[in-house]
mmCIF file with all atom_site columns, C-alpha atoms in Angstrom:
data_model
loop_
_atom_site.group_PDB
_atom_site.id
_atom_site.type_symbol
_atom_site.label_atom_id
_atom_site.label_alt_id
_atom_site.label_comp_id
_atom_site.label_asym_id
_atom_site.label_entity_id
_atom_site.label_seq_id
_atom_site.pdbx_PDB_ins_code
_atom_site.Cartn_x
_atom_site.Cartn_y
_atom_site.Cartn_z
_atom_site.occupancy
_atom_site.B_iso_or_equiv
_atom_site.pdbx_formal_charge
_atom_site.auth_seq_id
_atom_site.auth_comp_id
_atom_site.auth_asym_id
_atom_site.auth_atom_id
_atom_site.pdbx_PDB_model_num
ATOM 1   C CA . UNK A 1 1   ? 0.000   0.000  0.000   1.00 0.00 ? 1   UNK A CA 1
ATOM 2   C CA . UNK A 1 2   ? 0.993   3.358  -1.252  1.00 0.00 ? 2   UNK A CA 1
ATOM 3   C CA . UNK A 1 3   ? 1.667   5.041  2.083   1.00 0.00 ? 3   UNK A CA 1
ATOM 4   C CA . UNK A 1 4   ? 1.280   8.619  0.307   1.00 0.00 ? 4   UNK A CA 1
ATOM 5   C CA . UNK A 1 5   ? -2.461  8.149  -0.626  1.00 0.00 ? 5   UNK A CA 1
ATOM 6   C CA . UNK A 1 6   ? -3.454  7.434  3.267   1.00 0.00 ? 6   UNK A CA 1
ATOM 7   C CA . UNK A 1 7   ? -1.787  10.963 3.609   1.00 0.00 ? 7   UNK A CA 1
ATOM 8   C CA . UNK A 1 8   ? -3.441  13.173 1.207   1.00 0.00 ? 8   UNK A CA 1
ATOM 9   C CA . UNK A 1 9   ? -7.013  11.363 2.300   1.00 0.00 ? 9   UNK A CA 1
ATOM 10  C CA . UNK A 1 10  ? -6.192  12.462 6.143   1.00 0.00 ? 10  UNK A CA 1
ATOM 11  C CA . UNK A 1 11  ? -5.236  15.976 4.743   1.00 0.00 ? 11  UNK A CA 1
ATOM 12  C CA . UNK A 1 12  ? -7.993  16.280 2.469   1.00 0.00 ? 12  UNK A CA 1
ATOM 13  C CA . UNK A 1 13  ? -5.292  16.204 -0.646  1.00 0.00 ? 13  UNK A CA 1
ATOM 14  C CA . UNK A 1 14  ? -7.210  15.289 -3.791  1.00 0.00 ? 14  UNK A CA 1
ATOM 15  C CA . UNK A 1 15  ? -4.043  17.136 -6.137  1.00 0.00 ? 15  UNK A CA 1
ATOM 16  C CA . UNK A 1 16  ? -1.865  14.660 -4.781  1.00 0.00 ? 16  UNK A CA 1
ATOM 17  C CA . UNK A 1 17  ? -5.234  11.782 -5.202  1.00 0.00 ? 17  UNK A CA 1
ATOM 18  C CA . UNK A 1 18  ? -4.919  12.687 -9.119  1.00 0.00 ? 18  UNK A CA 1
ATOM 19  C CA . UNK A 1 19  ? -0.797  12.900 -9.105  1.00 0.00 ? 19  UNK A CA 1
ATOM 20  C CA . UNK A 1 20  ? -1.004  9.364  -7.582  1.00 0.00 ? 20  UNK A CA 1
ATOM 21  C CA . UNK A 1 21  ? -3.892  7.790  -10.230 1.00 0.00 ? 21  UNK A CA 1
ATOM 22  C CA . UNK A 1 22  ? -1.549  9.412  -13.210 1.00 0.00 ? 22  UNK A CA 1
ATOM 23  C CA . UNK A 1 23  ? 1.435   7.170  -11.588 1.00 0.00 ? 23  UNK A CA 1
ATOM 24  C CA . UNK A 1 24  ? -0.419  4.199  -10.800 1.00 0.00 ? 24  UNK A CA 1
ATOM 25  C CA . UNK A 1 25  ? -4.233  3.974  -12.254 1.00 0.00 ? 25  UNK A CA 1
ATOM 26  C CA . UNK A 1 26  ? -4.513  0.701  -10.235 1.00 0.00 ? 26  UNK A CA 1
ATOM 27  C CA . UNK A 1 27  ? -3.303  2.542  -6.758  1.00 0.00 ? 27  UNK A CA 1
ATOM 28  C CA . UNK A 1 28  ? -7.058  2.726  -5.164  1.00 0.00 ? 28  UNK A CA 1
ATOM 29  C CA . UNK A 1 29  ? -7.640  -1.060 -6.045  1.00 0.00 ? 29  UNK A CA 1
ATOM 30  C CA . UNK A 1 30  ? -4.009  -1.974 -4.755  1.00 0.00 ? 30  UNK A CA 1
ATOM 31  C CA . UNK A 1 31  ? -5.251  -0.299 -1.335  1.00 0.00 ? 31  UNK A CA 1
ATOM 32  C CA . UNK A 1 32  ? -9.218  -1.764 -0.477  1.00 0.00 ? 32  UNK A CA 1
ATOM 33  C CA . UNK A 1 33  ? -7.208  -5.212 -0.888  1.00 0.00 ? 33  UNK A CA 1
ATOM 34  C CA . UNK A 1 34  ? -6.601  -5.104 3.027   1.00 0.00 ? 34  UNK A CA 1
ATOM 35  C CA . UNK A 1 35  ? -9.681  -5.549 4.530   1.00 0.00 ? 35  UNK A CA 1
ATOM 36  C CA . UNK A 1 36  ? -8.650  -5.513 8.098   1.00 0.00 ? 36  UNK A CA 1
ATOM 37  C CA . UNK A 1 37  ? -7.086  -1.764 7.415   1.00 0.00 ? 37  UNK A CA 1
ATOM 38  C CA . UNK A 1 38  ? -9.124  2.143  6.580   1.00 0.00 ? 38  UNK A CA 1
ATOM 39  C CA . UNK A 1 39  ? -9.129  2.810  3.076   1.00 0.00 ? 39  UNK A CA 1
ATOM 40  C CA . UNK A 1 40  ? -8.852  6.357  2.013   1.00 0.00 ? 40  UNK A CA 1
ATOM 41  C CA . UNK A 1 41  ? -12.135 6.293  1.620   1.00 0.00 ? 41  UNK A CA 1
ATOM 42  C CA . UNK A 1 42  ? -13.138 5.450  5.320   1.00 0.00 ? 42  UNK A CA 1
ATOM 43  C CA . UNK A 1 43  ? -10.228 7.918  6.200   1.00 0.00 ? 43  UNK A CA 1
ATOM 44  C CA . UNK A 1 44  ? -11.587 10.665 4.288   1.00 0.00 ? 44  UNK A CA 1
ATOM 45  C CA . UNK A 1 45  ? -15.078 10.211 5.361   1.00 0.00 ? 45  UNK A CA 1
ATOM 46  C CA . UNK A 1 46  ? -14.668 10.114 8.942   1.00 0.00 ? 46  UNK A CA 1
ATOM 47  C CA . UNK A 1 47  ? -12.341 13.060 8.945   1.00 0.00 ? 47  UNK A CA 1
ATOM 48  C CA . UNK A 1 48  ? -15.458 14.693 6.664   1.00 0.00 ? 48  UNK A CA 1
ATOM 49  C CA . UNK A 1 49  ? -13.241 15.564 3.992   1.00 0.00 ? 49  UNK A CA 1
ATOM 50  C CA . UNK A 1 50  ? -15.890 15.677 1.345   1.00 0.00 ? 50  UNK A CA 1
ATOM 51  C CA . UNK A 1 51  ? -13.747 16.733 -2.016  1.00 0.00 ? 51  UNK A CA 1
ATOM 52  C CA . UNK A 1 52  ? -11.821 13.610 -1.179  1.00 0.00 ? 52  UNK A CA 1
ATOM 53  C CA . UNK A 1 53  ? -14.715 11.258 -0.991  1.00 0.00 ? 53  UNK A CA 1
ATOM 54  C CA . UNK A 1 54  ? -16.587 13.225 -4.086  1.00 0.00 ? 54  UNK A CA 1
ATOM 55  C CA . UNK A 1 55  ? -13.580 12.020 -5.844  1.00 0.00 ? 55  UNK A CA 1
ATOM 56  C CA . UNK A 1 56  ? -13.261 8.511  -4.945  1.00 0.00 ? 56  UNK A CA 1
ATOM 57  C CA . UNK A 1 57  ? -16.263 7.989  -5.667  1.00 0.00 ? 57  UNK A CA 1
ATOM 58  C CA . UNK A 1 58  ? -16.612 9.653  -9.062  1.00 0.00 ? 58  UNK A CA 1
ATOM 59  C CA . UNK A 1 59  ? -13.602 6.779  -9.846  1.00 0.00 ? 59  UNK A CA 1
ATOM 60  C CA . UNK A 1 60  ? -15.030 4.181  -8.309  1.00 0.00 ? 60  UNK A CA 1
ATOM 61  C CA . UNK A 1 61  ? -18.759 4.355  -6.425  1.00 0.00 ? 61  UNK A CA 1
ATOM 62  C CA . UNK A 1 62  ? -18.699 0.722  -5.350  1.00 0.00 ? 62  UNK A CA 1
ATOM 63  C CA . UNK A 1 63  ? -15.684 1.798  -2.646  1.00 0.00 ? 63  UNK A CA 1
ATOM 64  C CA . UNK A 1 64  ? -18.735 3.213  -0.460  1.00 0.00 ? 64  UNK A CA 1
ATOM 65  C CA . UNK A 1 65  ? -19.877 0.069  0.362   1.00 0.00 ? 65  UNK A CA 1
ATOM 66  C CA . UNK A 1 66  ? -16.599 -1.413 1.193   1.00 0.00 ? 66  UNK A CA 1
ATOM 67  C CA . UNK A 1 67  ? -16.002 -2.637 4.883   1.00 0.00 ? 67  UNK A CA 1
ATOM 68  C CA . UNK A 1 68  ? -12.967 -2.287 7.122   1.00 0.00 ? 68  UNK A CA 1
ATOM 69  C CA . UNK A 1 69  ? -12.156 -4.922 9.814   1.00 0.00 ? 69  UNK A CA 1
ATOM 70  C CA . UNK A 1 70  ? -15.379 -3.842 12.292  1.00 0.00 ? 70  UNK A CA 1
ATOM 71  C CA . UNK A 1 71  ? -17.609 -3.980 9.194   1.00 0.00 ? 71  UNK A CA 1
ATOM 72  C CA . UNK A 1 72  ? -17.958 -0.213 8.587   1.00 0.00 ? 72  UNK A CA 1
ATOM 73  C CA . UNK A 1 73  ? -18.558 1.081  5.911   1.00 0.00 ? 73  UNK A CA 1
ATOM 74  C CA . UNK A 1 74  ? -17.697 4.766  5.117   1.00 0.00 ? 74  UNK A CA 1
ATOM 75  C CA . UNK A 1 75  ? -21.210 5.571  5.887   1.00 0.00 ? 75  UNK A CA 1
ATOM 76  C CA . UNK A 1 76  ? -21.257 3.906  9.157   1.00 0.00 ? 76  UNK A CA 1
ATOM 77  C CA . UNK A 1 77  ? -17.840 6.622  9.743   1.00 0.00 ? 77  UNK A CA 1
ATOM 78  C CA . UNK A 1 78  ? -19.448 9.590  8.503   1.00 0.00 ? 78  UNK A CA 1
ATOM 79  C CA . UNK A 1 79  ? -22.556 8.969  10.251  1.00 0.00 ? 79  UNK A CA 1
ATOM 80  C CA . UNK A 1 80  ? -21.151 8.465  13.530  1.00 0.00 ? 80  UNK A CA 1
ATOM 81  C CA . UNK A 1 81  ? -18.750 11.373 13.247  1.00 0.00 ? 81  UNK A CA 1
ATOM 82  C CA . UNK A 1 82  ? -21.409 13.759 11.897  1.00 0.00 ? 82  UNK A CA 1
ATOM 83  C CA . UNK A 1 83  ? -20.248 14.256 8.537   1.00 0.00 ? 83  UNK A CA 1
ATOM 84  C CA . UNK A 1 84  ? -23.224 15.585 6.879   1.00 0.00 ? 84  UNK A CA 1
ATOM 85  C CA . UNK A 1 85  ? -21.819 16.104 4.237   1.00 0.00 ? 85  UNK A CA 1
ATOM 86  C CA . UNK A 1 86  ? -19.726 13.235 3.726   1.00 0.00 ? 86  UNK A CA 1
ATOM 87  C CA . UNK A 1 87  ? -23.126 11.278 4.571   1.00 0.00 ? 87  UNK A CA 1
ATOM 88  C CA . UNK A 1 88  ? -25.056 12.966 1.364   1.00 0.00 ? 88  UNK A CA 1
ATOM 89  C CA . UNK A 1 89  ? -21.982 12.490 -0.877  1.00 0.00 ? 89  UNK A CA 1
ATOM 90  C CA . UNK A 1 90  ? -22.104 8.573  -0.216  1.00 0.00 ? 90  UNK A CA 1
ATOM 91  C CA . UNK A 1 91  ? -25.324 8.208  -0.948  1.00 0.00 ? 91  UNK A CA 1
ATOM 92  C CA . UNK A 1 92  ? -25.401 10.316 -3.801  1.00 0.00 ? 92  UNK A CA 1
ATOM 93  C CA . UNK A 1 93  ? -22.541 8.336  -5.298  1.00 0.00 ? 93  UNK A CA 1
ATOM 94  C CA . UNK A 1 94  ? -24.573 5.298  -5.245  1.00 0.00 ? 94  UNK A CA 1
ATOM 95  C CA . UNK A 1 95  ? -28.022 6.206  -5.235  1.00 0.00 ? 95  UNK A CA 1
ATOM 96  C CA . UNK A 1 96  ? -29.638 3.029  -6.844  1.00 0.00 ? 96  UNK A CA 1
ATOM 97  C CA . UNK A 1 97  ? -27.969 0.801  -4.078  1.00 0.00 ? 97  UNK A CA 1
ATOM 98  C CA . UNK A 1 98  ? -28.650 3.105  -1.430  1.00 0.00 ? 98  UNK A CA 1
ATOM 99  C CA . UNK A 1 99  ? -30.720 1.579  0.364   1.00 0.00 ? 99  UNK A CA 1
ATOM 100 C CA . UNK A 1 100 ? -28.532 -1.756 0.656   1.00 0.00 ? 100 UNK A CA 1
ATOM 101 C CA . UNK A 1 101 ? -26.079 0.873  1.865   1.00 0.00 ? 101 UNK A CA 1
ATOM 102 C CA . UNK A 1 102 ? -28.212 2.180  4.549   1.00 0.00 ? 102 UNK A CA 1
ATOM 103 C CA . UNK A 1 103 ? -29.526 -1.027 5.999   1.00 0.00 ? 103 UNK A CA 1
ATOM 104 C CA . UNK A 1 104 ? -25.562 -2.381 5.641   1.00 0.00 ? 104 UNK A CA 1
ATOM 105 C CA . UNK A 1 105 ? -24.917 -3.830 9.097   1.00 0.00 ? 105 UNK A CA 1
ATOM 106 C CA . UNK A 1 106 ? -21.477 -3.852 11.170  1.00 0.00 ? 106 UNK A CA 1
ATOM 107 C CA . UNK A 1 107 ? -19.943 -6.683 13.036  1.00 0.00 ? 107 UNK A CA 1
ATOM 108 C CA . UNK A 1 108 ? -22.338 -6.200 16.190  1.00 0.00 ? 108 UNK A CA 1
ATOM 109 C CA . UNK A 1 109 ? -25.666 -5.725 13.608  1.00 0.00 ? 109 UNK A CA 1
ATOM 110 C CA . UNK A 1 110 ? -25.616 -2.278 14.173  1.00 0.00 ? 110 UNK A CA 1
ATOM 111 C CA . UNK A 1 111 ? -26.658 0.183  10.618  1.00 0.00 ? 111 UNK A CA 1
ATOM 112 C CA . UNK A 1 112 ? -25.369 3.539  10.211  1.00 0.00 ? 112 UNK A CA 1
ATOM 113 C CA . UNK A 1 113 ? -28.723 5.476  11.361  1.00 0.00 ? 113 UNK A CA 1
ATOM 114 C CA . UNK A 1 114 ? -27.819 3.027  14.553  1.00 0.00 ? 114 UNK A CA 1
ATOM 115 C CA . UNK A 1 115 ? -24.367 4.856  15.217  1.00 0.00 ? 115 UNK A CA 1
ATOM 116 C CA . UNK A 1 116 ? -25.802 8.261  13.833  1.00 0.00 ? 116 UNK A CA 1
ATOM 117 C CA . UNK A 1 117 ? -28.467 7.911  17.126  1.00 0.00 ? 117 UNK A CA 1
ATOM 118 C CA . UNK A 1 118 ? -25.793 6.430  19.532  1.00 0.00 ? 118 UNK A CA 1
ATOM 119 C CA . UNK A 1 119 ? -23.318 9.476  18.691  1.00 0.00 ? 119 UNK A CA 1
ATOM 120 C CA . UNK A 1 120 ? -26.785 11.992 18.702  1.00 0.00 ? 120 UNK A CA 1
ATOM 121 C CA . UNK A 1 121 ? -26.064 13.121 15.014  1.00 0.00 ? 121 UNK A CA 1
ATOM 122 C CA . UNK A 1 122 ? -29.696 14.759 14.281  1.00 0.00 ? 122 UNK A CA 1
ATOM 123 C CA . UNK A 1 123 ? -28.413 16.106 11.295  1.00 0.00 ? 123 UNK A CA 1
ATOM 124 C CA . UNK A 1 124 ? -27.155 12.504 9.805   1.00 0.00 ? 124 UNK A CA 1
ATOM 125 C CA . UNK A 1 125 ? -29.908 10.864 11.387  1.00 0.00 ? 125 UNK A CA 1
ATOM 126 C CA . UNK A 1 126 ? -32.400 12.957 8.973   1.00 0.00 ? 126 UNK A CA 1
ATOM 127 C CA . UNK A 1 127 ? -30.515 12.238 6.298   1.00 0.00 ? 127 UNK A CA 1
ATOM 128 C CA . UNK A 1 128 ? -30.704 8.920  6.458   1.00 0.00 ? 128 UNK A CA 1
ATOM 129 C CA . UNK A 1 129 ? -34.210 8.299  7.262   1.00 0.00 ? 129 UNK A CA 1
ATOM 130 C CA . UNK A 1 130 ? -34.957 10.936 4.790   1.00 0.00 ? 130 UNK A CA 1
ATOM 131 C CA . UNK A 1 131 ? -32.448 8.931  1.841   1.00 0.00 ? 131 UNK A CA 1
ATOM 132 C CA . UNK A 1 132 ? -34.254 5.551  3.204   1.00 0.00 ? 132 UNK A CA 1
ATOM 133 C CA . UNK A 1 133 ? -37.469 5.435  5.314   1.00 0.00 ? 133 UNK A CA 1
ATOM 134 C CA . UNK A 1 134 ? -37.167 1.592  5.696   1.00 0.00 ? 134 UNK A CA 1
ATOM 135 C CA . UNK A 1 135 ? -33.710 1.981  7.261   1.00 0.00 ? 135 UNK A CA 1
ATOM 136 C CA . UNK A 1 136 ? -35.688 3.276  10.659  1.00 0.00 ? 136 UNK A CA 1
ATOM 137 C CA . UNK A 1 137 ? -36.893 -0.067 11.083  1.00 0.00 ? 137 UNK A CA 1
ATOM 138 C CA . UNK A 1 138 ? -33.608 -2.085 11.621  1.00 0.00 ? 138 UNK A CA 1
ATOM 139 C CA . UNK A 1 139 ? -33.098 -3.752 14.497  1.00 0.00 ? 139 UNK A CA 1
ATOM 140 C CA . UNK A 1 140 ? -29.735 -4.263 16.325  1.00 0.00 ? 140 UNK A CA 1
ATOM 141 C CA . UNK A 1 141 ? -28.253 -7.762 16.833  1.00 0.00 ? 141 UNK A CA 1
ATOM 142 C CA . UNK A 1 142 ? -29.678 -7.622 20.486  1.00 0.00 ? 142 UNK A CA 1
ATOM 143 C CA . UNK A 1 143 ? -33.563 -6.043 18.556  1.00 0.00 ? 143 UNK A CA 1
ATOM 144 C CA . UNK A 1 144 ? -32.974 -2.976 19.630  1.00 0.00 ? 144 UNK A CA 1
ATOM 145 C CA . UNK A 1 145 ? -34.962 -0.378 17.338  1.00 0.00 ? 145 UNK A CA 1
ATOM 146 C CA . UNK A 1 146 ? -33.282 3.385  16.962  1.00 0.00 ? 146 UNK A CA 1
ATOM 147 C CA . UNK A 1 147 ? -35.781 4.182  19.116  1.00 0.00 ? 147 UNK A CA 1
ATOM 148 C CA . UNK A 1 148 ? -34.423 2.289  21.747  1.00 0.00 ? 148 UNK A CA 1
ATOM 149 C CA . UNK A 1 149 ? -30.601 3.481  20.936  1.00 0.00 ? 149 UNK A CA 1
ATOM 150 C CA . UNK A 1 150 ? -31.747 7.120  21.625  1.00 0.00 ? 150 UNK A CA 1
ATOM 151 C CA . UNK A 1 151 ? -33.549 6.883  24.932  1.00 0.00 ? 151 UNK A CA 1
ATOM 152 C CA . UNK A 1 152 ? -30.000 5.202  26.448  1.00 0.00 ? 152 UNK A CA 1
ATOM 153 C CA . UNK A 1 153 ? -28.510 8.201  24.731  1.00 0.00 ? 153 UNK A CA 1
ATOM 154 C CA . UNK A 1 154 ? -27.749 10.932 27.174  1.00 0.00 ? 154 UNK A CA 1
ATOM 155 C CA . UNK A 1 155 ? -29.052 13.322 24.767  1.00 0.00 ? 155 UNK A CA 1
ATOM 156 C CA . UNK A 1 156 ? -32.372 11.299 24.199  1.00 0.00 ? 156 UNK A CA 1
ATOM 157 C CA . UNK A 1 157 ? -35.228 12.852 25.237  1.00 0.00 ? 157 UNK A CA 1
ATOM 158 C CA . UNK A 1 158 ? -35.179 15.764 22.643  1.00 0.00 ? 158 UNK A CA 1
ATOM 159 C CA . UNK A 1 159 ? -34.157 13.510 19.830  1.00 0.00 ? 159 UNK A CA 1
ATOM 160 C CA . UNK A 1 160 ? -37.181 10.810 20.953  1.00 0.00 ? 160 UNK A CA 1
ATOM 161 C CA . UNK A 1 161 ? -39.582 13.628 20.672  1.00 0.00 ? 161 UNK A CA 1
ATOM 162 C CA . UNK A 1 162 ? -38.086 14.526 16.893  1.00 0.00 ? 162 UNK A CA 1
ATOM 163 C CA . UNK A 1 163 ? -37.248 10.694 15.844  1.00 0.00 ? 163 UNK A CA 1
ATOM 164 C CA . UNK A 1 164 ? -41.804 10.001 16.746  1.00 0.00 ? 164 UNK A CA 1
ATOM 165 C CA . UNK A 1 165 ? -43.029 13.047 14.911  1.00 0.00 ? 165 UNK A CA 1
ATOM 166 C CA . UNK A 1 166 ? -40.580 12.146 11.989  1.00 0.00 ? 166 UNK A CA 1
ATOM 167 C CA . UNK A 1 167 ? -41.366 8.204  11.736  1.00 0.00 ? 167 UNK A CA 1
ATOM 168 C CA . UNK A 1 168 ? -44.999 8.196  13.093  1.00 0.00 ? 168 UNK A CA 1
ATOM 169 C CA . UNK A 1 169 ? -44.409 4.352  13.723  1.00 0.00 ? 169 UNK A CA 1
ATOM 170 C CA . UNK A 1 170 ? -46.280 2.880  16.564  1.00 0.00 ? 170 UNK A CA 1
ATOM 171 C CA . UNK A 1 171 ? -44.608 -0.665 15.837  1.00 0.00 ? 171 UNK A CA 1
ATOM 172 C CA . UNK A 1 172 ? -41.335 1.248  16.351  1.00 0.00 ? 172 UNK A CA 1
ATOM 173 C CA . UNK A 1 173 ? -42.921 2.637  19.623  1.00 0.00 ? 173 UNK A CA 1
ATOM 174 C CA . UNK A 1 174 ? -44.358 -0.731 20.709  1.00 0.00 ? 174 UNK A CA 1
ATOM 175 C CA . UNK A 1 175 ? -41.011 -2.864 19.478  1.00 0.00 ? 175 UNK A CA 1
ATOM 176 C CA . UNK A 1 176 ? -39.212 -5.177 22.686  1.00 0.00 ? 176 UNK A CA 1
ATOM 177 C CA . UNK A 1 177 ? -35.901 -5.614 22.469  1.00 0.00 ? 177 UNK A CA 1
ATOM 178 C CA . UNK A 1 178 ? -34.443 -9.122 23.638  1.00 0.00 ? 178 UNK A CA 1
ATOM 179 C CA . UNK A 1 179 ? -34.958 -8.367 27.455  1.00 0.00 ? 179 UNK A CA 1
ATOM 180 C CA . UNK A 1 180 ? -38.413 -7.027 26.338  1.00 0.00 ? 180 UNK A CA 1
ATOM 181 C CA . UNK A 1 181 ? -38.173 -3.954 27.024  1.00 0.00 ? 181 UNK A CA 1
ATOM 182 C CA . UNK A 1 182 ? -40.390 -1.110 25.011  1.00 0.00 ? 182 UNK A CA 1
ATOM 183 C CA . UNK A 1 183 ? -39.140 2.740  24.140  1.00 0.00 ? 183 UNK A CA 1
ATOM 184 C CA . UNK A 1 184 ? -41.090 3.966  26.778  1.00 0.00 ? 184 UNK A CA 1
ATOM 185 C CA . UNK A 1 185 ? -39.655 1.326  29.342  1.00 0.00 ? 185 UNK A CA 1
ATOM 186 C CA . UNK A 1 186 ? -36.375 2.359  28.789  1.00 0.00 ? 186 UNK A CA 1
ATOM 187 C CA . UNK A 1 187 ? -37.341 5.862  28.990  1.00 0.00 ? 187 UNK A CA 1
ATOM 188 C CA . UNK A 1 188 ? -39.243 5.276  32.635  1.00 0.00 ? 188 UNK A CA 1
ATOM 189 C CA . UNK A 1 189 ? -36.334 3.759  34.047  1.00 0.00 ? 189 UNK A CA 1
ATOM 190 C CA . UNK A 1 190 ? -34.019 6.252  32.361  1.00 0.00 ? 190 UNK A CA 1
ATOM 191 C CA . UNK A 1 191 ? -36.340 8.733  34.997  1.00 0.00 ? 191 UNK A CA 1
ATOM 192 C CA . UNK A 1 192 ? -37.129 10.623 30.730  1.00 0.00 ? 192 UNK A CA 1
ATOM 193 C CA . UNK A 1 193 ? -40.780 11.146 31.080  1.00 0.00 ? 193 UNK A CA 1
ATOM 194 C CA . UNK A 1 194 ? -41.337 13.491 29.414  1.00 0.00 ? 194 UNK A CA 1
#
C-alpha cells in the first residue's frame, strides 16, 4: 500500500489523489485489498473531507460500500462522526444501491442510522431516514430499534420527541428488544418522562 495516498485522504489532498492515479491507475484497487485496514475512503469520510470522498467515488462508487475490519462502511464513519456532508456524498454516489447501503450492518448488527443515534447526530440521522425510510426499522443484533438506541442516549429525550413526529411508527414505539423492554420502558427507568 501506497503510504502517500493514506496521507493526502487524512489531509484532504485530492491534487496529490490525481498525481497518484496518473502514476499508478490501479493505486485505489491496490489499497481496499486489506480488509482488516481504513481505506482512504473510510479515512476521508470520517475526517469529513468531502472533495476527497466526491472524488473517490466519481472513480469508483462501489468503494462506499466497502467494509474495514469492524464492518464499517464509510457511511457507518461519517454517520457516527457527523459528517453531513460526507453522509449525502455517499449516498449520492450510489443512489440506486442506497438503500442496501443504509440497511448495511457492522460486526455487532448495528446500521449507520444506529451509530448516527448512539453518537446523537440529528443532522445525519435525517438524512438517512430521509435517503431511506425503511432503514428506521432495523433492528440491532440484540432487537434494539433506533428508538431504543436514543432513549440510552444521554441526549435522548429531545431527539425521541423529533425521531416520533418524523417516523410516526407505533410498531417502532411498541417494538421489545431481547430483554423485552419497550421505548417507553427504557425511557421510565431512564427517569425521561417526558
Amino acid at each position: 500500500m501506497d503510504e502517500r495516498l493514506f496521507e493526502a485522504s487524512r489531509k484532504d489532498d485530492t491534487a496529490t489523489l490525481c498525481k497518484l492515479l496518473e502514476e499508478d491507475p490501479m493505486i485505489l484497487e491496490d489499497s481496499s485489498r486489506h480488509a482488516s485496514v481504513d481505506t482512504p475512503l473510510h479515512i476521508a469520510s470520517l475526517l469529513g473531507h468531502s472533495d476527497f470522498v466526491r472524488k473517490i467515488l466519481n472513480l469508483k462508487p462501489g468503494f462506499a460500500r466497502m467494509v474495514n475490519s469492524k464492518g464499517y462502511t464509510s457511511l457507518h464513519l461519517a454517520s457516527a462522526t457527523g459528517q453531513v456532508e460526507v453522509v449525502r456524498e455517499l449516498l449520492r454516489s450510489d443512489w440506486e444501491n442506497k438503500h442496501e447501503l443504509c440497511k448495511q450492518k457492522d460486526r455487532k448488527g448495528r446500521t449507520a442510522l444506529h451509530l448516527a443515534v448512539i453518537r446523537g447526530r440529528d443532522n445525519v440521522v435525517a438524512e438517512l431516514i430521509s435517503a431511506c425510510p425503511e432503514s428506521s426499522r432495523e433492528v440491532t443484533d440484540t432487537g434494539e430499534t433506533i428508538l431504543h438506541l436514543t432513549v440510552m442516549n444521554e441526549n435522548g429525550c429531545q431527539a425521541l420527541k423529533n425521531l416520533v413526529e418524523r417516523l410516526k411508527n407505533e410498531e417502532l414505539l411498541n417494538w421489545k428488544d431481547e430483554e423485552g423492554n419497550t421505548v417507553l420502558h427504557l425511557a421510565a427507568a431512564r427517569k425521561q418522562h417526558k
